[in-house]
PDB file of C-alpha atoms in Angstrom:
ATOM      1  CA  MET A 224      86.334  43.390  13.386  1.00 56.00           C
ATOM      2  CA  LYS A 225      83.811  41.603  14.944  1.00 57.00           C
ATOM      3  CA  THR A 226      86.445  39.134  15.948  1.00 54.00           C
ATOM      4  CA  PHE A 227      87.919  41.430  17.118  1.00 50.00           C
ATOM      5  CA  ALA A 228      85.767  42.221  19.709  1.00 48.00           C
ATOM      6  CA  THR A 229      84.848  39.505  20.648  1.00 46.00           C
ATOM      7  CA  VAL A 230      88.026  38.886  21.429  1.00 42.00           C
ATOM      8  CA  GLY A 231      88.899  40.884  23.736  1.00 47.00           C
ATOM      9  CA  CYS A 232      85.778  41.144  25.571  1.00 44.00           C
ATOM     10  CA  LEU A 233      87.042  37.733  26.894  1.00 44.00           C
ATOM     11  CA  ILE A 234      90.250  39.153  27.484  1.00 48.00           C
ATOM     12  CA  GLY A 235      88.485  41.757  29.880  1.00 48.00           C
ATOM     13  CA  PHE A 236      86.713  39.106  30.944  1.00 44.00           C
ATOM     14  CA  VAL A 237      89.979  36.959  31.791  1.00 41.00           C
ATOM     15  CA  CYS A 238      91.607  39.393  33.018  1.00 44.00           C
ATOM     16  CA  ALA A 239      88.363  41.254  35.165  1.00 45.00           C
ATOM     17  CA  MET A 240      88.441  37.606  36.889  1.00 45.00           C
ATOM     18  CA  ALA A 241      92.385  37.106  37.579  1.00 44.00           C
ATOM     19  CA  ILE A 242      92.099  40.536  39.646  1.00 44.00           C
ATOM     20  CA  PRO A 243      90.145  39.709  42.540  1.00 49.00           C
ATOM     21  CA  ALA A 244      92.600  36.911  43.623  1.00 48.00           C
ATOM     22  CA  PHE A 245      95.698  39.073  44.299  1.00 61.00           C
ATOM     23  CA  ALA A 246      92.898  42.061  46.048  1.00 67.00           C
ATOM     24  CA  GLY A 247      92.416  39.735  49.405  1.00 95.00           C
ATOM     25  CA  GLU A 248      95.574  38.815  50.797  1.00 97.00           C
ATOM     26  CA  GLU A 249      98.166  41.048  52.752  1.00 96.00           C
ATOM     27  CA  THR A 250     101.290  40.147  54.378  1.00 97.00           C
ATOM     28  CA  ILE A 251     102.991  40.265  57.831  1.00 98.00           C
ATOM     29  CA  THR A 252     105.602  40.429  58.924  1.00 98.00           C
ATOM     30  CA  LEU A 253     107.131  39.555  62.122  1.00 98.00           C
ATOM     31  CA  MET A 254     110.630  39.716  63.758  1.00 98.00           C
ATOM     32  CA  LEU A 255     111.318  36.177  65.309  1.00 98.00           C
ATOM     33  CA  GLY A 256     113.455  35.553  68.739  1.00 97.00           C
ATOM     34  CA  GLY A 257     114.031  33.836  71.348  1.00 97.00           C
ATOM     35  CA  LYS A 258     116.602  30.705  72.723  1.00 96.00           C
ATOM     36  CA  PHE A 259     118.560  29.383  69.914  1.00 95.00           C
ATOM     37  CA  CYS A 260     114.744  29.693  67.945  1.00 94.00           C
ATOM     38  CA  ASP A 261     117.004  30.172  64.472  1.00 92.00           C
ATOM     39  CA  GLY A 262     118.049  26.533  64.620  1.00 94.00           C
ATOM     40  CA  TYR A 263     113.867  25.214  64.193  1.00 96.00           C
ATOM     41  CA  VAL A 264     113.054  27.786  61.831  1.00 95.00           C
ATOM     42  CA  GLY A 265     111.258  24.357  59.719  1.00 97.00           C
ATOM     43  CA  ASP A 266     109.475  24.323  63.139  1.00 98.00           C
ATOM     44  CA  VAL A 267     108.576  27.464  63.339  1.00 98.00           C
ATOM     45  CA  GLU A 268     107.129  27.300  59.926  1.00 98.00           C
ATOM     46  CA  HIS A 269     105.095  24.745  60.703  1.00 98.00           C
ATOM     47  CA  ALA A 270     103.383  26.117  62.776  1.00 98.00           C
ATOM     48  CA  LEU A 271     102.367  29.142  60.801  1.00 98.00           C
ATOM     49  CA  ARG A 272     101.004  26.919  57.285  1.00 98.00           C
ATOM     50  CA  ARG A 273      98.358  25.343  59.972  1.00 98.00           C
ATOM     51  CA  MET A 274      96.896  28.450  60.659  1.00 98.00           C
ATOM     52  CA  PRO A 275      93.964  29.272  58.127  1.00 96.00           C
ATOM     53  CA  GLY A 276      94.453  30.945  55.484  1.00 97.00           C
ATOM     54  CA  VAL A 277      98.065  31.343  55.543  1.00 98.00           C
ATOM     55  CA  LYS A 278      99.447  30.829  51.536  1.00 98.00           C
ATOM     56  CA  THR A 279     103.508  31.754  51.937  1.00 98.00           C
ATOM     57  CA  VAL A 280     106.203  32.048  54.682  1.00 98.00           C
ATOM     58  CA  ASP A 281     109.515  33.237  53.911  1.00 98.00           C
ATOM     59  CA  PHE A 282     112.666  33.558  56.290  1.00 96.00           C
ATOM     60  CA  LYS A 283     114.369  34.617  53.637  1.00 96.00           C
ATOM     61  CA  SER A 284     113.606  38.086  52.675  1.00 94.00           C
ATOM     62  CA  MET A 285     114.729  39.607  56.465  1.00 94.00           C
ATOM     63  CA  LYS A 286     117.558  37.735  58.476  1.00 94.00           C
ATOM     64  CA  GLY A 287     115.351  37.149  61.472  1.00 96.00           C
ATOM     65  CA  HIS A 288     112.122  37.319  60.585  1.00 97.00           C
ATOM     66  CA  ALA A 289     108.745  35.663  58.665  1.00 98.00           C
ATOM     67  CA  VAL A 290     107.110  37.622  56.031  1.00 98.00           C
ATOM     68  CA  VAL A 291     103.634  35.540  55.800  1.00 98.00           C
ATOM     69  CA  THR A 292     101.058  36.366  52.659  1.00 98.00           C
ATOM     70  CA  ILE A 293      97.408  35.466  53.914  1.00 98.00           C
ATOM     71  CA  GLU A 294      94.550  35.910  52.581  1.00 98.00           C
ATOM     72  CA  SER A 295      92.726  38.658  53.915  1.00 96.00           C
ATOM     73  CA  GLY A 296      89.838  38.012  57.000  1.00 95.00           C
ATOM     74  CA  LYS A 297      91.252  34.962  57.906  1.00 96.00           C
ATOM     75  CA  VAL A 298      93.596  34.664  60.517  1.00 97.00           C
ATOM     76  CA  LYS A 299      94.582  37.824  62.882  1.00 97.00           C
ATOM     77  CA  PRO A 300      98.933  39.067  63.033  1.00 98.00           C
ATOM     78  CA  GLU A 301      98.463  37.958  66.906  1.00 98.00           C
ATOM     79  CA  GLN A 302      97.268  35.131  66.507  1.00 98.00           C
ATOM     80  CA  LEU A 303      99.957  34.514  64.014  1.00 98.00           C
ATOM     81  CA  ALA A 304     102.291  35.605  66.337  1.00 98.00           C
ATOM     82  CA  ALA A 305     100.952  33.457  69.670  1.00 98.00           C
ATOM     83  CA  ALA A 306     101.293  30.156  66.959  1.00 98.00           C
ATOM     84  CA  ILE A 307     105.196  30.931  66.706  1.00 98.00           C
ATOM     85  CA  ASN A 308     104.683  31.566  70.908  1.00 98.00           C
ATOM     86  CA  GLY A 309     103.428  28.362  71.245  1.00 97.00           C
ATOM     87  CA  VAL A 310     107.293  26.756  68.541  1.00 97.00           C
ATOM     88  CA  LYS A 311     109.471  25.446  71.775  1.00 96.00           C
ATOM     89  CA  GLY A 312     111.378  22.578  73.177  1.00 94.00           C
ATOM     90  CA  GLU A 313     112.764  20.929  76.229  1.00 94.00           C
ATOM     91  CA  SER A 314     115.890  23.893  76.536  1.00 95.00           C
ATOM     92  CA  TRP A 315     114.903  25.739  73.577  1.00 96.00           C
ATOM     93  CA  TYR A 316     111.936  28.124  72.648  1.00 97.00           C
ATOM     94  CA  CYS A 317     110.887  31.165  69.663  1.00 98.00           C
ATOM     95  CA  THR A 318     109.046  34.117  70.351  1.00 98.00           C
ATOM     96  CA  GLY A 319     107.095  36.650  67.021  1.00 98.00           C
ATOM     97  CA  GLU A 320     105.967  40.184  67.730  1.00 98.00           C
ATOM     98  CA  VAL A 321     104.113  41.336  65.090  1.00 98.00           C
ATOM     99  CA  MET A 322     106.174  44.154  63.203  1.00 96.00           C
ATOM    100  CA  LYS A 323     104.229  47.041  62.093  1.00 86.00           C
TER     101      LYS A 323
END
């Protein structure tokens, strides 16, 4: 019986330590636009991943959007949009707008 109590406490401790790792995440959805931007999602992804606190960038969940998972408090949604707005070339550009 003592062994079960020890194992139960150990499992409870491990689970309690794992939960906060996910508690500090947010998902931000940004609508993409701009001239020929859909051909440059790799550049958009690179710009977003360079931002502090960005964990994942997903373009497949919503067509024409970037779904970005961030660590809470590390970066503001407006900063993500600004990073997208800075992605441009000679005859193309991208825009990002935070979806509310």
